[in-house]
mmCIF file of C-alpha atoms in Angstrom:
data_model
loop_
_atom_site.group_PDB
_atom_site.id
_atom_site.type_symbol
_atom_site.label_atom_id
_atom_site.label_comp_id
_atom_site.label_asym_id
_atom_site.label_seq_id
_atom_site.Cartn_x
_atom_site.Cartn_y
_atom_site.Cartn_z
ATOM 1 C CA UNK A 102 10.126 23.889 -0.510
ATOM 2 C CA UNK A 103 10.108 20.509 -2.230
ATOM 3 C CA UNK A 104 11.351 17.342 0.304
ATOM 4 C CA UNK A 105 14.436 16.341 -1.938
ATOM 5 C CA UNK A 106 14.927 12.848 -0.101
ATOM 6 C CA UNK A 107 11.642 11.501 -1.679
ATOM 7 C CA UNK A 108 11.286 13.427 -4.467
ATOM 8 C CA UNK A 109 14.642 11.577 -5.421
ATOM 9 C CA UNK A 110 13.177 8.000 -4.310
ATOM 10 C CA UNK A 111 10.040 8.631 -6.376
ATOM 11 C CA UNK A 112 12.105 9.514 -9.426
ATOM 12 C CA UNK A 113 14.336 6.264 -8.960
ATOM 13 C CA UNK A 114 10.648 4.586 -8.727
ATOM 14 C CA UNK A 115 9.297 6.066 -11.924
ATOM 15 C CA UNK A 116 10.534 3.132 -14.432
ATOM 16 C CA UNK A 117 9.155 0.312 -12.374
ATOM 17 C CA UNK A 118 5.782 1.817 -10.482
ATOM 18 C CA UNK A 119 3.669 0.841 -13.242
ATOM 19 C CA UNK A 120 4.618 -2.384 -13.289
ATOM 20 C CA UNK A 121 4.893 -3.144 -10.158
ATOM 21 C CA UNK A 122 1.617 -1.990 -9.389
ATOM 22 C CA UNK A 123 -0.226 -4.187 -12.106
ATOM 23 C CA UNK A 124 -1.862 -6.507 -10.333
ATOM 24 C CA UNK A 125 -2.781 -4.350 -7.562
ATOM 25 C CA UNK A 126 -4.143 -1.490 -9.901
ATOM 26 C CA UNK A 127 -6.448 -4.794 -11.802
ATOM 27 C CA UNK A 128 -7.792 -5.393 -8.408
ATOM 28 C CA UNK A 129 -8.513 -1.965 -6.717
ATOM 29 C CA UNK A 130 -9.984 -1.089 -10.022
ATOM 30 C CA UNK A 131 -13.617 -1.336 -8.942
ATOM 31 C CA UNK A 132 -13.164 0.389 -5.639
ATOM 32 C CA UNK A 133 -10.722 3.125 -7.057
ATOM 33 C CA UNK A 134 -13.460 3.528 -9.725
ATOM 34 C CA UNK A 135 -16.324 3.681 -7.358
ATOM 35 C CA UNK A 136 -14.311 6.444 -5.505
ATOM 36 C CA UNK A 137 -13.600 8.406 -8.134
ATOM 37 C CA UNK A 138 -17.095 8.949 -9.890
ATOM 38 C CA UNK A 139 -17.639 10.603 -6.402
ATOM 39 C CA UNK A 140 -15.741 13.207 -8.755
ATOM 40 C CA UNK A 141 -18.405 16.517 -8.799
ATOM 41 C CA UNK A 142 -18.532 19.142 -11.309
ATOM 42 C CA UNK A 143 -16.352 21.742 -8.754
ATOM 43 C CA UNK A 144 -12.325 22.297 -8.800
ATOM 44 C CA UNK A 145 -10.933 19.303 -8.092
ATOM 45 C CA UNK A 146 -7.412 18.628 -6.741
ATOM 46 C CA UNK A 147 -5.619 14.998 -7.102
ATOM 47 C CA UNK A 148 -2.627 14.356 -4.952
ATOM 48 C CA UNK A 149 0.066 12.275 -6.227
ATOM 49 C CA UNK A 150 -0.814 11.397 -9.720
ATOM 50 C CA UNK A 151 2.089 9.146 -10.151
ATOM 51 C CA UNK A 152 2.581 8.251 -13.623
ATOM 52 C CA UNK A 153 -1.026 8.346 -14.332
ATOM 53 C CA UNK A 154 -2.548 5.317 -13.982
ATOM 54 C CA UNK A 155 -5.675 6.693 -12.517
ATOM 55 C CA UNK A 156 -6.605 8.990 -15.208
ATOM 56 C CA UNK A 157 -8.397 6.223 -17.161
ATOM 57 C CA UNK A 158 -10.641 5.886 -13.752
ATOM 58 C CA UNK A 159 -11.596 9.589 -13.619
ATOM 59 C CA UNK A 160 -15.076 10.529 -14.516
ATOM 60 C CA UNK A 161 -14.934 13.037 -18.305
ATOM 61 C CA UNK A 162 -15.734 15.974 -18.017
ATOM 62 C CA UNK A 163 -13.936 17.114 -14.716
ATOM 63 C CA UNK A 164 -11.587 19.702 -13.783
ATOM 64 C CA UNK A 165 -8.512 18.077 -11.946
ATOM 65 C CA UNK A 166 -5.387 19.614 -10.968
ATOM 66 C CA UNK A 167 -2.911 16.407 -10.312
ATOM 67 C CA UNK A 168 0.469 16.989 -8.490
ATOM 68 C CA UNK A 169 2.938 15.404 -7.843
ATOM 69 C CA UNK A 170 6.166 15.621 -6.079
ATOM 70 C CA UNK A 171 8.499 13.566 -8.546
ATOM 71 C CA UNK A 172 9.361 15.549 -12.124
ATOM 72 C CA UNK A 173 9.986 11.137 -13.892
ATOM 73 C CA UNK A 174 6.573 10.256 -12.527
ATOM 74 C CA UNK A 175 5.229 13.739 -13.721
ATOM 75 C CA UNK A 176 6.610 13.397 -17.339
ATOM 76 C CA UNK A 177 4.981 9.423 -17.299
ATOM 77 C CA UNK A 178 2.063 10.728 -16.712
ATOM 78 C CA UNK A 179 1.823 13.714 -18.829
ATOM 79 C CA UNK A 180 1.606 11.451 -21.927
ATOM 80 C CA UNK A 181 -1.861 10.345 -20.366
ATOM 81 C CA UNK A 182 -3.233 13.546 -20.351
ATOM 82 C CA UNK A 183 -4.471 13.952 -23.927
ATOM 83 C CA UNK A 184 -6.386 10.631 -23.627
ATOM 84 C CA UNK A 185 -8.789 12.578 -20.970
ATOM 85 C CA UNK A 186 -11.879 14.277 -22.035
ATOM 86 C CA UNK A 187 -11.995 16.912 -19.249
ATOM 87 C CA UNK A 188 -9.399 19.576 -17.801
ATOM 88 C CA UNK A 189 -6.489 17.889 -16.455
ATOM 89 C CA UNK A 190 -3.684 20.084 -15.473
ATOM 90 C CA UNK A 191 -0.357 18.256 -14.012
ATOM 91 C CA UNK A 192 1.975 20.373 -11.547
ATOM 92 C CA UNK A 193 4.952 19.064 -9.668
ATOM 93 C CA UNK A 194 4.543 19.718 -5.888
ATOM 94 C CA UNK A 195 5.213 18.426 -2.205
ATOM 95 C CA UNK A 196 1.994 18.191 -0.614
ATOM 96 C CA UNK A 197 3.403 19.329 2.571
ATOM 97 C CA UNK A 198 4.175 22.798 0.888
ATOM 98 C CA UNK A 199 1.356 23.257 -1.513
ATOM 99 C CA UNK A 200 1.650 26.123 -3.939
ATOM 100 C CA UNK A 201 -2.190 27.084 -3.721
ATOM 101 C CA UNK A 202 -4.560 29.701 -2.275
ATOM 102 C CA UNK A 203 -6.852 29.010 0.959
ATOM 103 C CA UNK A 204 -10.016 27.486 0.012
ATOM 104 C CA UNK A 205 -9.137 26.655 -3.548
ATOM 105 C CA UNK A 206 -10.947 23.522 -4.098
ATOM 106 C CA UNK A 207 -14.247 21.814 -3.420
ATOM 107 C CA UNK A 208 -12.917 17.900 -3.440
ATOM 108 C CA UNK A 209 -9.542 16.434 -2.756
ATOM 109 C CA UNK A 210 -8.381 12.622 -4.017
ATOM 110 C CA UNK A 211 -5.623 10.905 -3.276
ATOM 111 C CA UNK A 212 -4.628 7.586 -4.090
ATOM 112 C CA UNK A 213 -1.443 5.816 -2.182
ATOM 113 C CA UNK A 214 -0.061 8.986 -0.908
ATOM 114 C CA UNK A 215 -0.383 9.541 2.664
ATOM 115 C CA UNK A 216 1.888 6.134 2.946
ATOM 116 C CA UNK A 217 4.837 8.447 1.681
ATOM 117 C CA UNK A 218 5.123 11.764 2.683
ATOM 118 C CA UNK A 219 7.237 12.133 5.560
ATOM 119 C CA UNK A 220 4.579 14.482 7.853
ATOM 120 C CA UNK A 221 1.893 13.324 6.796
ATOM 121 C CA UNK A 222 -0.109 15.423 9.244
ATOM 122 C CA UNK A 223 1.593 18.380 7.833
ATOM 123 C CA UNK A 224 0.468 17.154 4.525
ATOM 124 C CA UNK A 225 -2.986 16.774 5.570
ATOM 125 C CA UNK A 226 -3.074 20.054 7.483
ATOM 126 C CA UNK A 227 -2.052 21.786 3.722
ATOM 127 C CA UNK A 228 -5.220 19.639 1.715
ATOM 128 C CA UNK A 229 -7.410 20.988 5.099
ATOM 129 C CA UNK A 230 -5.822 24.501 4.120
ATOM 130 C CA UNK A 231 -6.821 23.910 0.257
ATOM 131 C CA UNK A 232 -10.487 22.607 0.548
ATOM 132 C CA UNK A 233 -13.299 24.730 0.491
ATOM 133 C CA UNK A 234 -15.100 24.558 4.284
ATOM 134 C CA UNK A 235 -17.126 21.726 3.917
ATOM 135 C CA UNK A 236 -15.204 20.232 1.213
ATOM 136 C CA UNK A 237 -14.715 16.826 0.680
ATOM 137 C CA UNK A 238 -11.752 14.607 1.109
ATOM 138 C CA UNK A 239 -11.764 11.237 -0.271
ATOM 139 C CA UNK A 240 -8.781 8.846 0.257
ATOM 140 C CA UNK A 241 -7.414 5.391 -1.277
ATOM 141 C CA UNK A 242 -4.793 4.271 0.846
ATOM 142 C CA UNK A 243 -2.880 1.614 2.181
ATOM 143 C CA UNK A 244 -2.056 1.897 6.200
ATOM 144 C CA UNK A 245 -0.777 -0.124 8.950
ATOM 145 C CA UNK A 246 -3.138 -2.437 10.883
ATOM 146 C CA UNK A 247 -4.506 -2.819 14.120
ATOM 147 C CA UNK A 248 -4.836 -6.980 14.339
ATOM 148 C CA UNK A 249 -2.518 -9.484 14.881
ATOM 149 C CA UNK A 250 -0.297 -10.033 13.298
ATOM 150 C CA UNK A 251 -0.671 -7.860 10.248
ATOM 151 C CA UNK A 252 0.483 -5.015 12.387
ATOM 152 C CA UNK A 253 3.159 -6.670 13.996
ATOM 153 C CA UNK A 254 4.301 -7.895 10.367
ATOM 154 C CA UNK A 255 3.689 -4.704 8.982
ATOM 155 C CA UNK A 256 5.567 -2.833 11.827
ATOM 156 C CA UNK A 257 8.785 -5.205 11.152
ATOM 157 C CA UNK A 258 9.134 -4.708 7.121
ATOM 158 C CA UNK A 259 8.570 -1.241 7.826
ATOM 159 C CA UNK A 260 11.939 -0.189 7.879
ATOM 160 C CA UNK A 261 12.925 -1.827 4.631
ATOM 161 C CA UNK A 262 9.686 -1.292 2.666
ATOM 162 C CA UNK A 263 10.466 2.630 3.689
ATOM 163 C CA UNK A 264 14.092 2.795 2.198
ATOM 164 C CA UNK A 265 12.594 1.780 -1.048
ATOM 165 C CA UNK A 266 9.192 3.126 -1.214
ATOM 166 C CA UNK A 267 6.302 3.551 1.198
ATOM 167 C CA UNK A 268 5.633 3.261 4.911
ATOM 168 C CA UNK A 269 3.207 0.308 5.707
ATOM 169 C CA UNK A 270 2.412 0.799 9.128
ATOM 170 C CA UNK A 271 1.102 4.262 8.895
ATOM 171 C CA UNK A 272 -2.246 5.101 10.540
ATOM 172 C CA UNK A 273 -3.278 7.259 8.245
ATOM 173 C CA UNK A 274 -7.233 7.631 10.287
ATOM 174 C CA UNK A 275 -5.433 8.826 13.039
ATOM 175 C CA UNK A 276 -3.637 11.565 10.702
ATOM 176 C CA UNK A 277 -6.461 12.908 8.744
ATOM 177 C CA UNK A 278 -8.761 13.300 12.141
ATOM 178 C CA UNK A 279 -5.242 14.623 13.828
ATOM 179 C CA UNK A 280 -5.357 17.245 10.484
ATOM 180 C CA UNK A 281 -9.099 18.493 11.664
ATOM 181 C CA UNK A 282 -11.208 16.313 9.363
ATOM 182 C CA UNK A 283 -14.196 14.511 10.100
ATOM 183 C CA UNK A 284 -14.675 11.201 9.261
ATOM 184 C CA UNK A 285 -17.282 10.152 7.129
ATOM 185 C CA UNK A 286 -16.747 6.572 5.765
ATOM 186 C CA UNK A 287 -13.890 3.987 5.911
ATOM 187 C CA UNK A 288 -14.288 0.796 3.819
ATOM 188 C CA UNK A 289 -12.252 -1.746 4.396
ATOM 189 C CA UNK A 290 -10.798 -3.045 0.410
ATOM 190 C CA UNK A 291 -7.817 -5.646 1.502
ATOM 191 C CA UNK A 292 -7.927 -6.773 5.365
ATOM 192 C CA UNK A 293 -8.079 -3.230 6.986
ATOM 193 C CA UNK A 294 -5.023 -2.531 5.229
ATOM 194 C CA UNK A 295 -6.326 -1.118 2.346
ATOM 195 C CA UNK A 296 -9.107 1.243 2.346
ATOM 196 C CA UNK A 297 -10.893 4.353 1.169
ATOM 197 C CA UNK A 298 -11.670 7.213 3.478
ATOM 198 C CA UNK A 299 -14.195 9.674 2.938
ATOM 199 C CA UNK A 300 -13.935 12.862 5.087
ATOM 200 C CA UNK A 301 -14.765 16.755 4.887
ATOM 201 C CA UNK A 302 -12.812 19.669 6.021
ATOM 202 C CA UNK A 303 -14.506 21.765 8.871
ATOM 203 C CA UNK B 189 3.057 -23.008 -0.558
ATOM 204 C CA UNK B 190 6.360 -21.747 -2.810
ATOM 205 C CA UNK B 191 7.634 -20.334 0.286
ATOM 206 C CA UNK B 192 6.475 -22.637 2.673
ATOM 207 C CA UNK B 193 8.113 -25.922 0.971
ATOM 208 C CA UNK B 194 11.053 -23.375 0.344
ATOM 209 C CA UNK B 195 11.875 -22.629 4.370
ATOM 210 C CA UNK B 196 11.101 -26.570 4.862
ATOM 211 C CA UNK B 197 14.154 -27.283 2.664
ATOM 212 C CA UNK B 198 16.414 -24.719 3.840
ATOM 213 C CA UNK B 199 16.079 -25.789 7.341
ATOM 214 C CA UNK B 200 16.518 -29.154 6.645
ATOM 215 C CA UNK B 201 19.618 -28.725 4.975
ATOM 216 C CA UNK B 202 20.904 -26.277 6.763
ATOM 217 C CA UNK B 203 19.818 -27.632 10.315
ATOM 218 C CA UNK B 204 20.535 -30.368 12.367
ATOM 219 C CA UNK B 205 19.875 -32.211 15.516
ATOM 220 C CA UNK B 206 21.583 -31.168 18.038
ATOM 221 C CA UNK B 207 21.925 -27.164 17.239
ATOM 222 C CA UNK B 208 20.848 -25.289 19.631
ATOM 223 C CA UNK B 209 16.750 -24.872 19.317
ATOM 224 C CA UNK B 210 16.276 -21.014 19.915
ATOM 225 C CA UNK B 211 18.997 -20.670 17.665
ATOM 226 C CA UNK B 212 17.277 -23.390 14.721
ATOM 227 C CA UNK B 213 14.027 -21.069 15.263
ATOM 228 C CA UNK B 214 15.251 -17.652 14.560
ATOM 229 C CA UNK B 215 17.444 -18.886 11.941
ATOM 230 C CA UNK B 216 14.240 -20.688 10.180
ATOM 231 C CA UNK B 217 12.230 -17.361 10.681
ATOM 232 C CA UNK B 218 15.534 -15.554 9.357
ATOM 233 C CA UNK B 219 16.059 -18.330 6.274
ATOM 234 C CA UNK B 220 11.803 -17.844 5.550
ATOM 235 C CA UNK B 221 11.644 -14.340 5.671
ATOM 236 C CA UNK B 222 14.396 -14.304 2.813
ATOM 237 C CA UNK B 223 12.404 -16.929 0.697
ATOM 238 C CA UNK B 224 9.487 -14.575 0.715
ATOM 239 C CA UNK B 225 11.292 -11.429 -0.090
ATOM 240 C CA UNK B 226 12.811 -13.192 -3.292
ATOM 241 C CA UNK B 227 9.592 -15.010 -4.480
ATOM 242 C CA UNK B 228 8.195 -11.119 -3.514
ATOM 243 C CA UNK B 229 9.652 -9.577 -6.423
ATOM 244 C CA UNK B 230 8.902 -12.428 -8.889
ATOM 245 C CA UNK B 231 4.934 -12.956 -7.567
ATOM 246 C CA UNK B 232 3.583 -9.090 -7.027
ATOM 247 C CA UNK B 233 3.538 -8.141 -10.540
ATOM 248 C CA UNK B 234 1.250 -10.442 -11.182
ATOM 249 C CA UNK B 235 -1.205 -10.815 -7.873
ATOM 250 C CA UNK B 236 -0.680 -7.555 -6.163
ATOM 251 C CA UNK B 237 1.799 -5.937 -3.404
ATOM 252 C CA UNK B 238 -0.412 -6.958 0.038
ATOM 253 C CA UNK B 239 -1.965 -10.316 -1.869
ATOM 254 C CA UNK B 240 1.428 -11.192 -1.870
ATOM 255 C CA UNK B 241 3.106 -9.952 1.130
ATOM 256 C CA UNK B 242 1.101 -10.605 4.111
ATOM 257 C CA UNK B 243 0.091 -14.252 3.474
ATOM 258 C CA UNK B 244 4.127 -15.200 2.329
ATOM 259 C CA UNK B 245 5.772 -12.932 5.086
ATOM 260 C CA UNK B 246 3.710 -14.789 7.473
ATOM 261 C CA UNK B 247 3.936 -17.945 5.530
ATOM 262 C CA UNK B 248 7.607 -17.716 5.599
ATOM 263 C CA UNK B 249 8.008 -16.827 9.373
ATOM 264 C CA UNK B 250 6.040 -19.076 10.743
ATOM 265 C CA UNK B 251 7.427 -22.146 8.798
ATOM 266 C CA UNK B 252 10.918 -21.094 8.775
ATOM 267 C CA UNK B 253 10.159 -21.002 13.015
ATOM 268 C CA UNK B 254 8.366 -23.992 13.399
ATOM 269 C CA UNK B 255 10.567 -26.543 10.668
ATOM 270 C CA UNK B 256 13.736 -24.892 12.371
ATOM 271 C CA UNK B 257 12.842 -25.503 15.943
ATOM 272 C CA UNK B 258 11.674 -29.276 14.850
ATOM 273 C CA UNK B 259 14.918 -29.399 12.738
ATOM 274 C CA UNK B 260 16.942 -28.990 15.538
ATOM 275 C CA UNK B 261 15.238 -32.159 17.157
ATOM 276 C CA UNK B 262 14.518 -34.844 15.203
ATOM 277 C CA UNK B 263 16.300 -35.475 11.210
ATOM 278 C CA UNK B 264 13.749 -34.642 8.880
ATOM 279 C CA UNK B 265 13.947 -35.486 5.036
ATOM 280 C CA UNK B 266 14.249 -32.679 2.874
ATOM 281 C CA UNK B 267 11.345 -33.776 1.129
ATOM 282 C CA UNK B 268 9.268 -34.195 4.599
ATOM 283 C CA UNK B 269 10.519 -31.082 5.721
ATOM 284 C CA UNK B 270 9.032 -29.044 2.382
ATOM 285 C CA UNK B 271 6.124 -31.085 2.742
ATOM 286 C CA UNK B 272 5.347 -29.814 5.805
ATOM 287 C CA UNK B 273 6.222 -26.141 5.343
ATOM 288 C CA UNK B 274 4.126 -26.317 1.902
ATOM 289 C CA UNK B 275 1.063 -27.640 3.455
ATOM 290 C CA UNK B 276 1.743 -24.599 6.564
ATOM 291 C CA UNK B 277 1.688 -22.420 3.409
ATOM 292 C CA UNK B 278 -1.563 -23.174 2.484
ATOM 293 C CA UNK B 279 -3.035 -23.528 5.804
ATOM 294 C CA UNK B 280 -1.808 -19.840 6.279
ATOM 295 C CA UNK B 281 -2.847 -18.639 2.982
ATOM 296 C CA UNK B 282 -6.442 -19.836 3.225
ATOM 297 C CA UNK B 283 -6.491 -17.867 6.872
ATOM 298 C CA UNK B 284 -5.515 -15.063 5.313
ATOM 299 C CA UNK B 285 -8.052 -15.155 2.810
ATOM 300 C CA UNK B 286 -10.971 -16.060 5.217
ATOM 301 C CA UNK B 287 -9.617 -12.712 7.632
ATOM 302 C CA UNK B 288 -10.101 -10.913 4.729
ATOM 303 C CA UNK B 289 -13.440 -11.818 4.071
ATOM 304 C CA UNK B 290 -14.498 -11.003 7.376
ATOM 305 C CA UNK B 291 -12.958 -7.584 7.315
ATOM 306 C CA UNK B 292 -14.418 -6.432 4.347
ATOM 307 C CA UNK B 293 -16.718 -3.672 3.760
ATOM 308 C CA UNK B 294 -17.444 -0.142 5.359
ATOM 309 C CA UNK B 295 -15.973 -0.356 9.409
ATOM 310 C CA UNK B 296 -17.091 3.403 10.181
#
């Protein structure tokens, strides 16, 4: 069953995500690119498409399933679609309740995600569920931190930043090894704040 | 430096010697976290969410604490006061910057 609560505030966040992300999206470019050609030839599942502004990053050629839990963000980014040269299908879904058979698919991306859904281990647990055994999971996400005082920072416009949008104090590390994965990489991108994760199901 | 001048005037003006100093302090870190969440919105479509946040947030805390506490003591010009929380704005933004150079790269 679909989390109404922040399906809703990702709706209400539709309009504005793309350009609020602008700058940030110009930056992580490179890195989100550099993740993303890890992209192999297998099913492929992308977690919170948003309105799209990865597609232009994806490698052609792939087969991608994208969900997402909002329907607004959804219809944004179906208008990318045609303007990719592989199979991209888009389906609107809460990752903590995904609609798919055990070991469906060989990779899973996601990019910002694990910073908003609400059990995120439970989310985790489902892409775990998903994957293949031995299949990889490769993350671009913002978390909390663990110096001083980013964390501390972090930990106090928490509660605001979360009625709005995303968590930013989430250790997201934690949750994926908490899910059963095993940790490949982590790459710091932005302090240790933002980062890409590289793990594999067991 | 935006924020930083910004929390130097607002305590000025708004404190003055003789207020209670624990009081002046939180009220500064109060007055400086509000001057970064307004220049927020105006600044992150243009440099990025955390480029933006962490180095004002701490920019405006730690300005809005320190010119409030001092504000509380002696009479500072407005102009002094800004001054001073401008130049704390660059001093923090440039430690920002150097912490994350020397977090950068693969950690695991």
């Amino acid at each position: 069953m679909t989390d109404l609560a922040t399906q809703t505030k990702w709706d209400k966040n539709a309009k504005t995500y793309e350009w609020a992300g602008m700058a940030a999206e110009l930056r992580w470019k490179p890195e989100k690119k550099a993740l993303f050609e890890m992209m192999g030839r297998g099913s492929i599942l992308f977690v919170a498409v948003g309105p799209g502004v990865d597609f232009k990053l994806f490698p052609p050629n792939r087969k991608i399933i994208g969900v997402d839990i909002s329907p607004k963000m959804l219809e944004l980014a179906q208008k990318k679609v045609p303007h990719y040269s592989g199979e991209l299908e888009l389906r609107q879904m809460d990752v903590q309740a995904l609609e798919f058979e055990d070991n469906s698919f060989d990779q899973v991306f996601t990019s910002c995600t694990f910073c908003s859904v609400p059990d995120p281990v439970k989310g985790l647990n489902e892409l775990r569920r998903v994957l293949k055994p031995g299949g990889d999971l490769k993350m671009f996400e913002h978390t909390g931190s663990q110096y001083f005082p980013f964390r501390q920072m972090l930990a106090l416009m928490n509660p605001i930043a979360e009625k709005f949008g995303p968590s930013v104090n989430r250790n997201t590390l934690a949750n994926v090894q908490n899910a059963g994965f095993v940790i490949h990489r982590v790459k710091n991108i932005y302090l240790d704040i933002v980062k890409t994760i590289e793990a594999m199901a067991p | 430096m935006t924020i930083g001048g910004l929390s130097g005037l607002l305590t000025a003006w708004l404190l003055a010697p003789g207020n209670e100093m624990m009081t002046g302090m939180l009220l500064g870190m109060v007055l400086g976290m509000l001057s970064q969440g307004v220049s927020f919105l105006v600044w992150i479509p243009l440099f990025g969410d955390f480029e933006i946040m962490i180095p004002t947030m701490l920019t405006g805390m730690v300005s809005g604490m320190l010119l409030g506490m001092t504000n509380t003591m002696i009479s500072l010009p407005i102009e002094v006061s800004s001054l001073i929380g401008a130049s704390i704005g660059v001093a923090l933004t440039w430690w920002v910057r150097k912490r994350n150079q020397d977090l950068q790269g693969y950690v695991q």
